[in-house]
Short mmCIF file of C-alpha atoms and ligand atoms in Angstrom, two decimals:
data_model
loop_
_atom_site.label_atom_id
_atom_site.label_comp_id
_atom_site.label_asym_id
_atom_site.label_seq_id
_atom_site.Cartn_x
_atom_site.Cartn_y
_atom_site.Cartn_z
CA UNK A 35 0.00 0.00 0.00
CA UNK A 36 1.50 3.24 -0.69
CA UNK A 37 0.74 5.60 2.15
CA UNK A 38 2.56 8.66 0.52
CA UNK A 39 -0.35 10.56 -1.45
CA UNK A 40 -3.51 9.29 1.06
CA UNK A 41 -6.16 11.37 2.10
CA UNK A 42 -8.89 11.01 4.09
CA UNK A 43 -12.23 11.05 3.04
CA UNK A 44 -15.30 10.53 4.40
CA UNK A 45 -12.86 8.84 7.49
CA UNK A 46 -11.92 6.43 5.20
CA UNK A 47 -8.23 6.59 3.55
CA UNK A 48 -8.32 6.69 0.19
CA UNK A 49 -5.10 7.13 -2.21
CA UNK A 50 -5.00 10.30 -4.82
CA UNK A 51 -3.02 7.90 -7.22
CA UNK A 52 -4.36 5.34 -9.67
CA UNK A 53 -3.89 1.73 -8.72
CA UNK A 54 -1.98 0.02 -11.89
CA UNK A 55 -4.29 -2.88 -12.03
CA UNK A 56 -7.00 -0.77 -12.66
CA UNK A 57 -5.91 0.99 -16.05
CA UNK A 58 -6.26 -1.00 -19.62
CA UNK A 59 -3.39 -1.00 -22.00
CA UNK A 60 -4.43 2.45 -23.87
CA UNK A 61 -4.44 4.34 -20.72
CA UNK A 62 -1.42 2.69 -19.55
CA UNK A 63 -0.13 3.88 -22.61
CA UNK A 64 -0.95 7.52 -22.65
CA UNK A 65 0.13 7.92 -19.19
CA UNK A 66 3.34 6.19 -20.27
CA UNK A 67 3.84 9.23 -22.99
CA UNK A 68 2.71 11.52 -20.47
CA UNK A 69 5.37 10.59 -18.49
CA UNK A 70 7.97 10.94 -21.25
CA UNK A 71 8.35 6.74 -21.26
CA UNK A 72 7.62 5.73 -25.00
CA UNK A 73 4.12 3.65 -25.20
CA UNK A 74 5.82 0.22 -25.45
CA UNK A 75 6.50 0.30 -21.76
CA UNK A 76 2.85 -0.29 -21.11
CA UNK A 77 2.73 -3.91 -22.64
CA UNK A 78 6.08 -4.79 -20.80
CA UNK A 79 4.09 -3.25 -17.00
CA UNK A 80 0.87 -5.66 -17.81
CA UNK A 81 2.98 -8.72 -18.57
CA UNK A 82 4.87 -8.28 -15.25
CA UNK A 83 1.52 -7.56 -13.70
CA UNK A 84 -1.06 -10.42 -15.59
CA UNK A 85 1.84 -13.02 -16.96
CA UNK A 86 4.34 -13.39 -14.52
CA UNK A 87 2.47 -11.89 -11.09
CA UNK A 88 4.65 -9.63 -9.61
CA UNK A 89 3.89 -7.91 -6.52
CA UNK A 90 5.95 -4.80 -7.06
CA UNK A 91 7.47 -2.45 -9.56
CA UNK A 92 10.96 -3.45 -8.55
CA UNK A 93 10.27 -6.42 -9.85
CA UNK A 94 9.98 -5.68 -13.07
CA UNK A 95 13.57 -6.54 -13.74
CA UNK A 96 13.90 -5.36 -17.75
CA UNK A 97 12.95 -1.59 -17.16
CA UNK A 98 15.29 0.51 -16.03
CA UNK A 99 15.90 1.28 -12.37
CA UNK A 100 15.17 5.16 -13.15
CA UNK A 101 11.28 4.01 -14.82
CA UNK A 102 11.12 1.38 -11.83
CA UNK A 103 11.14 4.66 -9.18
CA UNK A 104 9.20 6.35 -11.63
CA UNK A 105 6.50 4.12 -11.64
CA UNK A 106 6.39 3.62 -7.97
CA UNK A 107 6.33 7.14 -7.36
CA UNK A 108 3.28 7.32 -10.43
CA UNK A 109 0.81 4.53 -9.02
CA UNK A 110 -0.57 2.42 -6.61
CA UNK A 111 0.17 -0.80 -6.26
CA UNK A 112 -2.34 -2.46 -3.73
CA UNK A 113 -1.86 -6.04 -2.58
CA UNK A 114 -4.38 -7.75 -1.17
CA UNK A 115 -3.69 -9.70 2.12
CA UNK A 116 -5.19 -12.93 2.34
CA UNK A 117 -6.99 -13.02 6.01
CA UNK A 118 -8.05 -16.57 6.43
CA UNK A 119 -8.92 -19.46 3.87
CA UNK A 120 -11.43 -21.88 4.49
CA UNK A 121 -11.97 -25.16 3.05
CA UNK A 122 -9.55 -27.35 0.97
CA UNK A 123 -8.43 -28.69 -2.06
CA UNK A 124 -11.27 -30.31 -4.19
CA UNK A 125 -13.72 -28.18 -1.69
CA UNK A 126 -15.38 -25.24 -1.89
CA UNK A 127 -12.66 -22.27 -0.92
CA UNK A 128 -13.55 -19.57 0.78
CA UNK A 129 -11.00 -16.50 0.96
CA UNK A 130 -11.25 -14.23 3.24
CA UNK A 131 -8.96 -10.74 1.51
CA UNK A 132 -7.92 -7.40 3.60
CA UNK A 133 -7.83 -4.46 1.26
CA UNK A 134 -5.55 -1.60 1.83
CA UNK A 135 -7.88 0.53 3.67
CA UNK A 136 -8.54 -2.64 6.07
CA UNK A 137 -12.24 -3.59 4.63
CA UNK A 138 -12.57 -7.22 4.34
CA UNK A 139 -14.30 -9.14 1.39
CA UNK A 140 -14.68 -12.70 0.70
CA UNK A 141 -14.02 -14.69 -2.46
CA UNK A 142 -15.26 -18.22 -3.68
CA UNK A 143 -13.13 -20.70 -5.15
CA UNK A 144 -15.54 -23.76 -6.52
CA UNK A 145 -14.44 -26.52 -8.08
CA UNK A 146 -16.12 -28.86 -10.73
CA UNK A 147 -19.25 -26.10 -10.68
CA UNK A 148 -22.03 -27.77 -12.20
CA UNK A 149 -22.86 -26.30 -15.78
CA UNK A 150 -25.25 -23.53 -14.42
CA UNK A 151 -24.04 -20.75 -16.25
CA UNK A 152 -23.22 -22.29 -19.73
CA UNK A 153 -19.59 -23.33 -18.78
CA UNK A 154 -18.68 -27.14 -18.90
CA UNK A 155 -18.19 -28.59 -15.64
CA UNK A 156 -14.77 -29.39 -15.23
CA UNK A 157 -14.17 -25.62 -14.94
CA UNK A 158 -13.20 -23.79 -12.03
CA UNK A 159 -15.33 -20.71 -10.88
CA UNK A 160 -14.40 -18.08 -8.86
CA UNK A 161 -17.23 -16.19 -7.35
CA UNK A 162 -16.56 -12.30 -6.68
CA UNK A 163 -16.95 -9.60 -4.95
CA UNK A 164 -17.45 -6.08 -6.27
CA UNK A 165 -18.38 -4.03 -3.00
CA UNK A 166 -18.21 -3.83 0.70
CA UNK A 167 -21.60 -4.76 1.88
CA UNK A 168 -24.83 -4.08 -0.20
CA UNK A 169 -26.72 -1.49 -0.08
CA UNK A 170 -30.21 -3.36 -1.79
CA UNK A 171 -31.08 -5.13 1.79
CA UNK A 172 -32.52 -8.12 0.72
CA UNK A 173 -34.74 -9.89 3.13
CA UNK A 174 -33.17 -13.12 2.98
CA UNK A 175 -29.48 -12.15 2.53
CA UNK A 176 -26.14 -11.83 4.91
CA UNK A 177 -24.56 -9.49 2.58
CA UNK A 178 -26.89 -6.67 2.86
CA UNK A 179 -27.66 -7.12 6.64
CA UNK A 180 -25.21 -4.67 7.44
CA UNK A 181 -25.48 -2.27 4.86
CA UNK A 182 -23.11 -0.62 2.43
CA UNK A 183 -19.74 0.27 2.78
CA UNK A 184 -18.14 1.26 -0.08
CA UNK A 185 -17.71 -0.04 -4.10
CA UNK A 186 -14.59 -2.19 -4.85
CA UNK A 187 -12.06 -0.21 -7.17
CA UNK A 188 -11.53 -2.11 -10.52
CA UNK A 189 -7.61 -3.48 -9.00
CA UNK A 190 -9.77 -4.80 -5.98
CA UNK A 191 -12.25 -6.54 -8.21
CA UNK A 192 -8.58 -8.11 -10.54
CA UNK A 193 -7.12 -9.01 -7.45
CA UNK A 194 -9.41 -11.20 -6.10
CA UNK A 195 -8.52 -13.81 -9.04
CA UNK A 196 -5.13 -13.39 -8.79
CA UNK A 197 -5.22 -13.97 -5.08
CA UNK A 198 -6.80 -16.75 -5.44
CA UNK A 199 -5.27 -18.46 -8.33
CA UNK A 200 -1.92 -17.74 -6.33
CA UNK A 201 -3.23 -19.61 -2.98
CA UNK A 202 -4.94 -22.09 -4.75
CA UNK A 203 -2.54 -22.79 -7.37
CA UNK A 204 -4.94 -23.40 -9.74
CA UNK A 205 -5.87 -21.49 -13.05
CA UNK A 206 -9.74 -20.09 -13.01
CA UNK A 207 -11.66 -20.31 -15.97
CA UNK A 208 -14.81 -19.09 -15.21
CA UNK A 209 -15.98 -16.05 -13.36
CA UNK A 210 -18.84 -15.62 -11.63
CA UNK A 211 -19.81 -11.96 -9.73
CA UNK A 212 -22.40 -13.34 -7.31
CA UNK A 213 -20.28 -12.41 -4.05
CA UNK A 214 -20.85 -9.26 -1.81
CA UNK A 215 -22.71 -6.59 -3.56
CA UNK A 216 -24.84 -5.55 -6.16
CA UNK A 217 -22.15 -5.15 -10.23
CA UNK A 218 -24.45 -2.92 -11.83
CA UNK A 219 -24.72 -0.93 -8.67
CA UNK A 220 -21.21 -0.27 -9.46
CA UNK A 221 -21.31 -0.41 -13.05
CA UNK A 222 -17.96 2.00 -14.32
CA UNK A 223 -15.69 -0.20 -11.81
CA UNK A 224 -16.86 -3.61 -13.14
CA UNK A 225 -17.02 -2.96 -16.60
CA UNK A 226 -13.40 -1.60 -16.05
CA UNK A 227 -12.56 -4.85 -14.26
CA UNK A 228 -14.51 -7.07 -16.52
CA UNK A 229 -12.31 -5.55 -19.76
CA UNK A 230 -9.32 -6.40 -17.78
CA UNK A 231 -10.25 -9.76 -16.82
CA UNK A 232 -10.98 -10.00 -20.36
CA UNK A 233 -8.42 -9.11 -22.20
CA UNK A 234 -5.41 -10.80 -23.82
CA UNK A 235 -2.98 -8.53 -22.06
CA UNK A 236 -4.79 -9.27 -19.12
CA UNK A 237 -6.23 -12.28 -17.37
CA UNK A 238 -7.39 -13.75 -20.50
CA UNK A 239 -10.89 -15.27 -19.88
CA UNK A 240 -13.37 -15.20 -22.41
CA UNK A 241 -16.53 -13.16 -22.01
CA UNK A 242 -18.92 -16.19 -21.84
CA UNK A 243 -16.93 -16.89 -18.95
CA UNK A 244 -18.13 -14.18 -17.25
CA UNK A 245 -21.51 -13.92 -15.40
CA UNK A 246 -23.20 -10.81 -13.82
CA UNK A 247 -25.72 -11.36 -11.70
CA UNK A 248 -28.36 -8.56 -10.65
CA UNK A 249 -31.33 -8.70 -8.24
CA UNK A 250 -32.94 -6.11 -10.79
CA UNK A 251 -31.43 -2.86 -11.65
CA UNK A 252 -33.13 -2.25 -14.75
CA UNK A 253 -31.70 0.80 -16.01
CA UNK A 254 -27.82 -1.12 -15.81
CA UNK A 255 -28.93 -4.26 -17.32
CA UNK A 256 -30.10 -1.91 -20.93
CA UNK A 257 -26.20 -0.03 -20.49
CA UNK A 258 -24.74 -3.59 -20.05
CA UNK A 259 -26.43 -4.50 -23.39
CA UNK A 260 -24.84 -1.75 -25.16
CA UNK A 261 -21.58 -3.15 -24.12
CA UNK A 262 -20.38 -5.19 -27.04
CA UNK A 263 -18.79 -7.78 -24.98
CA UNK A 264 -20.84 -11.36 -24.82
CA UNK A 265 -21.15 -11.22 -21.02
CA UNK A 266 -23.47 -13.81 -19.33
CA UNK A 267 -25.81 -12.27 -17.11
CA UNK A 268 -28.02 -13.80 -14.41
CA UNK A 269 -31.11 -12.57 -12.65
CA UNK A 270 -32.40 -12.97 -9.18
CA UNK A 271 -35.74 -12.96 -9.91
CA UNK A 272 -36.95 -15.17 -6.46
CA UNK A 273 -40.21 -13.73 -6.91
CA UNK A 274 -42.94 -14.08 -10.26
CA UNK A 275 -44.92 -11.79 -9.24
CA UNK A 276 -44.88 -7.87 -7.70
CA UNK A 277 -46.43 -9.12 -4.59
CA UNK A 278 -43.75 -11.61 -3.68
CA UNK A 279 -40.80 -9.88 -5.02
CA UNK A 280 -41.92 -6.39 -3.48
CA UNK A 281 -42.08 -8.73 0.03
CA UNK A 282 -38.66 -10.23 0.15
CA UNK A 283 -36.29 -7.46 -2.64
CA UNK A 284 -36.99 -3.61 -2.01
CA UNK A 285 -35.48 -3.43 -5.65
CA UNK A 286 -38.77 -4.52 -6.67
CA UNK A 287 -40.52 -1.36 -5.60
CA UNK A 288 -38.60 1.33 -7.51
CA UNK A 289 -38.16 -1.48 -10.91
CA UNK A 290 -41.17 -3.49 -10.58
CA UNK A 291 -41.19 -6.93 -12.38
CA UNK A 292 -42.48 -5.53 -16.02
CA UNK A 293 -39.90 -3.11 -16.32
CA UNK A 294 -37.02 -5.44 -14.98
CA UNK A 295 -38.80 -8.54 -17.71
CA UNK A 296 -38.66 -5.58 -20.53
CA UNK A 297 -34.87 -4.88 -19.84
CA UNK A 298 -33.99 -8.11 -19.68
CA UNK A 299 -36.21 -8.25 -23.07
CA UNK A 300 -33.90 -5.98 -24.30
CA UNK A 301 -30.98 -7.41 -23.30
CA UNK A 302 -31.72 -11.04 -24.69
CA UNK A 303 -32.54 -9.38 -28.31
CA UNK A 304 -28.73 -7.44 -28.10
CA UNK A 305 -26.68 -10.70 -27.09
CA UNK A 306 -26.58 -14.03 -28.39
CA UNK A 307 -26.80 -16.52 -25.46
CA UNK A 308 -29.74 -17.28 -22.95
CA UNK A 309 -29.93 -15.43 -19.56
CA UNK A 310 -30.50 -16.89 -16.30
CA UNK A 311 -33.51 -16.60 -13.81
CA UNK A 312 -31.75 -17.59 -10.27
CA UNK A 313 -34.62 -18.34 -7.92
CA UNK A 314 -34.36 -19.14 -4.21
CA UNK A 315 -36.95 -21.52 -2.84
CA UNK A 316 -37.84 -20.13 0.16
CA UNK A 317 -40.90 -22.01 2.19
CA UNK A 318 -43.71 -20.36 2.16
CA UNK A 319 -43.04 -17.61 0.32
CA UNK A 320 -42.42 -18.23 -3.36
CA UNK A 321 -42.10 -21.63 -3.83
CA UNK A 322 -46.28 -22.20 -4.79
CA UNK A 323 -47.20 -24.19 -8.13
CA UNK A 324 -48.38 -20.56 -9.11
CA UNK A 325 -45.35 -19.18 -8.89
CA UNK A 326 -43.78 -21.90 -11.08
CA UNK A 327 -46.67 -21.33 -13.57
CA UNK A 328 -45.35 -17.85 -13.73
CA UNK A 329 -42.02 -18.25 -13.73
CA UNK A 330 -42.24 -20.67 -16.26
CA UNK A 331 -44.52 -17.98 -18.41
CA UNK A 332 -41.26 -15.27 -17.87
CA UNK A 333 -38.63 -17.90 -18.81
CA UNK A 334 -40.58 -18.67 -21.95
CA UNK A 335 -41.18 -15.21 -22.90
CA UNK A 336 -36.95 -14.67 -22.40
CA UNK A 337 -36.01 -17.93 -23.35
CA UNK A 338 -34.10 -17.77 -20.03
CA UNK A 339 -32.94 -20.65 -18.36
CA UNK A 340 -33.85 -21.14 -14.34
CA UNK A 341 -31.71 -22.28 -11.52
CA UNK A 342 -33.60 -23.15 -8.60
CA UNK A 343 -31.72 -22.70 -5.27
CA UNK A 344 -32.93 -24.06 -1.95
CA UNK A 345 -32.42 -21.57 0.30
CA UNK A 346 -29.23 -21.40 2.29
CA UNK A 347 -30.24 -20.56 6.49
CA UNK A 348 -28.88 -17.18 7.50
CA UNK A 349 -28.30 -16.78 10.95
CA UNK A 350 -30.31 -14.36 12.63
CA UNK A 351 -33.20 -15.08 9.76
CA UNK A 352 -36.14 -16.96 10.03
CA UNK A 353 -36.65 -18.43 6.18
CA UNK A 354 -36.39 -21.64 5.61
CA UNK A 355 -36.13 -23.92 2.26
CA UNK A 356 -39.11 -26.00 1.53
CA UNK A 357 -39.11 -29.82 1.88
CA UNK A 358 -37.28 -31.56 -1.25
CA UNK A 359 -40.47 -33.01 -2.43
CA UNK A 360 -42.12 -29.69 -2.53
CA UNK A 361 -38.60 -28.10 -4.19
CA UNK A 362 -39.30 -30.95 -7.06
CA UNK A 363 -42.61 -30.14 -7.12
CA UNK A 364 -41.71 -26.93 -8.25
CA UNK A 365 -39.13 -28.12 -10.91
CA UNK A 366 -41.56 -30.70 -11.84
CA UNK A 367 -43.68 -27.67 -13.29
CA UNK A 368 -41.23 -25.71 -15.10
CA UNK A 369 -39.87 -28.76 -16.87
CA UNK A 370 -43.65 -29.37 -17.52
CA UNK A 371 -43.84 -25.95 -19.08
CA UNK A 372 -40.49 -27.15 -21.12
CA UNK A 373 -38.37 -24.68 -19.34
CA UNK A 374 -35.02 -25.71 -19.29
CA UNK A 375 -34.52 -25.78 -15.54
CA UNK A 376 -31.76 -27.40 -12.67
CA UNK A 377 -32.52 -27.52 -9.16
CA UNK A 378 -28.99 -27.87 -7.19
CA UNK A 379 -29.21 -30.69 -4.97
CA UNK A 380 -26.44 -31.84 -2.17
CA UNK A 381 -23.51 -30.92 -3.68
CA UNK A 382 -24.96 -27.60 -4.08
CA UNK A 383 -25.58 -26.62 -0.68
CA UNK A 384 -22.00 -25.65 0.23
CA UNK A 385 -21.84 -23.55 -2.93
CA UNK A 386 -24.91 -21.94 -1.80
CA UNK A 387 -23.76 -21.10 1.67
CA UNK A 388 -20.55 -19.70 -0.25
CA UNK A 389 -22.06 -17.33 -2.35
CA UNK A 390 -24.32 -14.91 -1.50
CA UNK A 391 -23.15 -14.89 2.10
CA UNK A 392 -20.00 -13.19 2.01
CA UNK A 393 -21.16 -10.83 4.66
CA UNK A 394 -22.10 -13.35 7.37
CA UNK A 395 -19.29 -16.22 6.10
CA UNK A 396 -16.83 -12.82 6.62
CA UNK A 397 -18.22 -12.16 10.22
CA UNK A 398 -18.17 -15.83 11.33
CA UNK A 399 -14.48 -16.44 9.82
CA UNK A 400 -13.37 -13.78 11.72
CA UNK A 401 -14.42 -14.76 14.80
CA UNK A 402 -12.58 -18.07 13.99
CA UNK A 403 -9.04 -16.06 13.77
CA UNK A 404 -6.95 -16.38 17.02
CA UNK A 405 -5.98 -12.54 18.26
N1 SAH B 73 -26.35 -8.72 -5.74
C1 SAH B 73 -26.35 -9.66 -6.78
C2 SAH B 73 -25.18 -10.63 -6.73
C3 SAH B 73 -24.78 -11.14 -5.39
S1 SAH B 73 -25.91 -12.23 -4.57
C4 SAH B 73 -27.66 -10.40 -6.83
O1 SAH B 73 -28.46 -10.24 -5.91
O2 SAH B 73 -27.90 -11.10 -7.81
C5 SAH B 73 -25.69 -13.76 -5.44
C6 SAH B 73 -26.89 -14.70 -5.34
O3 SAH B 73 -26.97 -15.30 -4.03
C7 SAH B 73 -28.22 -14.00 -5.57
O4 SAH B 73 -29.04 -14.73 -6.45
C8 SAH B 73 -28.80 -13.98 -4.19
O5 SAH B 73 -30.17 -13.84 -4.22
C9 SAH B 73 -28.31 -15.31 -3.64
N2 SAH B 73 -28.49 -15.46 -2.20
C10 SAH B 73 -28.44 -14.52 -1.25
N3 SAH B 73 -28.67 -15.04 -0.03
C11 SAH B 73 -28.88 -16.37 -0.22
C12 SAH B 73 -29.19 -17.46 0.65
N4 SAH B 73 -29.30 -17.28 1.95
N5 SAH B 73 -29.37 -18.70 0.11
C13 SAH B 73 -29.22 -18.89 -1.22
N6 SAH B 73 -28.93 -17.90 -2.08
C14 SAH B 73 -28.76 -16.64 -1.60
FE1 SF4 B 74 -27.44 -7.29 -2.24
FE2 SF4 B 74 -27.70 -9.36 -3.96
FE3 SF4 B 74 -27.82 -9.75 -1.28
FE4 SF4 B 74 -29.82 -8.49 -2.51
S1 SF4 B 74 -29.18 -10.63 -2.84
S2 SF4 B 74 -28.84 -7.84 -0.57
S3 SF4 B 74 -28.72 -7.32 -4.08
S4 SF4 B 74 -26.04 -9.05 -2.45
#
């Protein structure tokens, strides 16, 4: 972390420099000429930064010591300490990171995912963060039950796959951003990210690699289809109707579920593959055979695909997951509207309680660490 520079804003610290890992190779070029370095020196940074990993500019052994102090001097360059790791190899990983101002987010390393999200399943996933907390307070969540705390810069968002592929020792191949947080509530920083992720200069993985999920922001979802990459994106729709959505996602009441079904609308006629409905069963609450009519009616009209998820406990919450009959019952009607539609079962259930739990998983690791 360089401390040089920092102010304080808002009591947090933030730097007045750029981190490197959050520029693309053009603007790492024009800052290179604005520096007087000739534009060159911008490939050689990013393949000390994305091919060989290095955590520092004096690492970079082939540019001179003079651009070396230049550069350090020029930039950020945040590291992220790993906090804790839970889990092992052939599990579900769960990595707990401490950013440079201190905040702590949590990262998902799964193994073998099942082919939810259009990738085959020997892949591995990574499941990311993109803020501190969540500001969309979802009744049934852990990541929103302590509110916001601030967006992830695009470096944080990188960082969180090379952290992990550096613990783990394993390449990811697949990227999925259903950790803390809400993207498209921080749209610039993950499209920044995403481009980086993407790119050949960068992490390398392929844009149908790469899911989004939203619980609704319709307004993002129609600028993500302008975007010309082929990003997946994935809804959490948990809901068919107003009435249950408006009960259990507070989303619902400023984009209620016509205008979220028209964006997506929009969004499937602008890209080429299928989105995703994610739907928690929660007992009680959404998981009636009307709901399934209707969600079956919304996948048609999309040609989405649905993932049914039995609902993970939270601690401190009261929702449960209906009984497994009644969870089939439910799939049982989709596939009976021919919806293509997977309801995760056993193995599932520790990838649940990984993602979309940061928050809570966060809280509970900590209080795991020794002082
Ligand atoms: N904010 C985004 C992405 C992060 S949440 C979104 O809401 O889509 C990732 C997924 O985990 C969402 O589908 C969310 O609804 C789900 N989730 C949250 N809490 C859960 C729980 N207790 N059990 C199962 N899934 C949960
Ligand atoms: Fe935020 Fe998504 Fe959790 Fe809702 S489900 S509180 S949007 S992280």
């Amino acid at each position: 972390m360089q401390i040089a520079g920092a102010v304080l804003t808002f009591g947090m610290a933030v730097s007045e420099q750029i981190d490197i890992k959050s520029l693309h190779l053009d603007q790492l070029q024009e800052r290179m000429s604005s520096l007087g370095q000739p534009r060159y020196r911008a490939e050689q940074v990013l393949s000390w930064l994305y091919q060989k990993r290095v955590n520092s500019f004096t690492a970079m052994t082939d540019l001179p010591q003079d651009l070396r102090t230049l550069l350090a001097g020029a930039f950020d360059f945040g590291k992220m300490e790993v906090a804790r790791v839970l889990g092992s190899r052939d599990t579900t990983r769960k990595f707990l990171f401490r950013l440079a101002d201190g905040s702590l987010i949590e990262s998902v390393l799964i193994p073998a995912s099942p082919a939810l999200y259009g990738s085959r399943s020997d892949r591995r996933t990574a499941c990311l963060s993109t803020q501190v907390g969540c500001a969309y307070g979802c009744k049934f969540c852990a990541s929103g039950l302590e509110g916001f705390s601030r967006n992830l810069q695009p470096n944080e968002i990188v960082d969180q796959i090379i952290a992990i592929e550096r613990e783990a020792g394993e390449k990811i191949d697949n990227i999925v951003f259903m950790g803390m947080g809400e993207p498209l509530a921080n749209f610039m920083n993950l499209m920044q990210a995403i481009q980086i992720i993407n790119a050949p200069w960068g992490i390398g993985i392929g844009a149908r690699h790469i899911t989004v999920s939203t619980s609704g922001l319709a307004p993002q979802i129609r600028k993500l289809a302008e975007q010309p990459l082929q990003i997946r994106l994935a809804i959490s729709l948990h809901g068919a109707t107003d009435e249950v959505r408006n009960q259990i996602m507070p989303i619902n009441r400023r984009y209620d579920l016509e205008t979220l079904l028209a964006a997506c609308d929009y969004y499937a006629s602008r890209k080429k593959q299928r989105l995703t409905f994610e739907y928690i069963l929660i007992a009680g609450v959404n998981d009636a055979p009307e709901q399934a009519h209707l969600l079956a009616k919304h996948a048609r009209r999309l040609s989405a695909k649905v993932n049914l998820i039995p609902y993970n406990t939270v601690h401190g919450l009261s929702w449960e997951r209906p009984s497994q009959s009644r969870q089939e019952h439910f799939l049982s009607i989709l596939r009976e509207h021919a919806v293509p539609a997977t309801l995760r079962r056993e193995k599932g259930h520790d990838i649940d309680a990984a993602c979309g739990q940061l928050r809570l998983q966060t809280q509970r690791a900590l209080e795991q660490i020794p002082t």
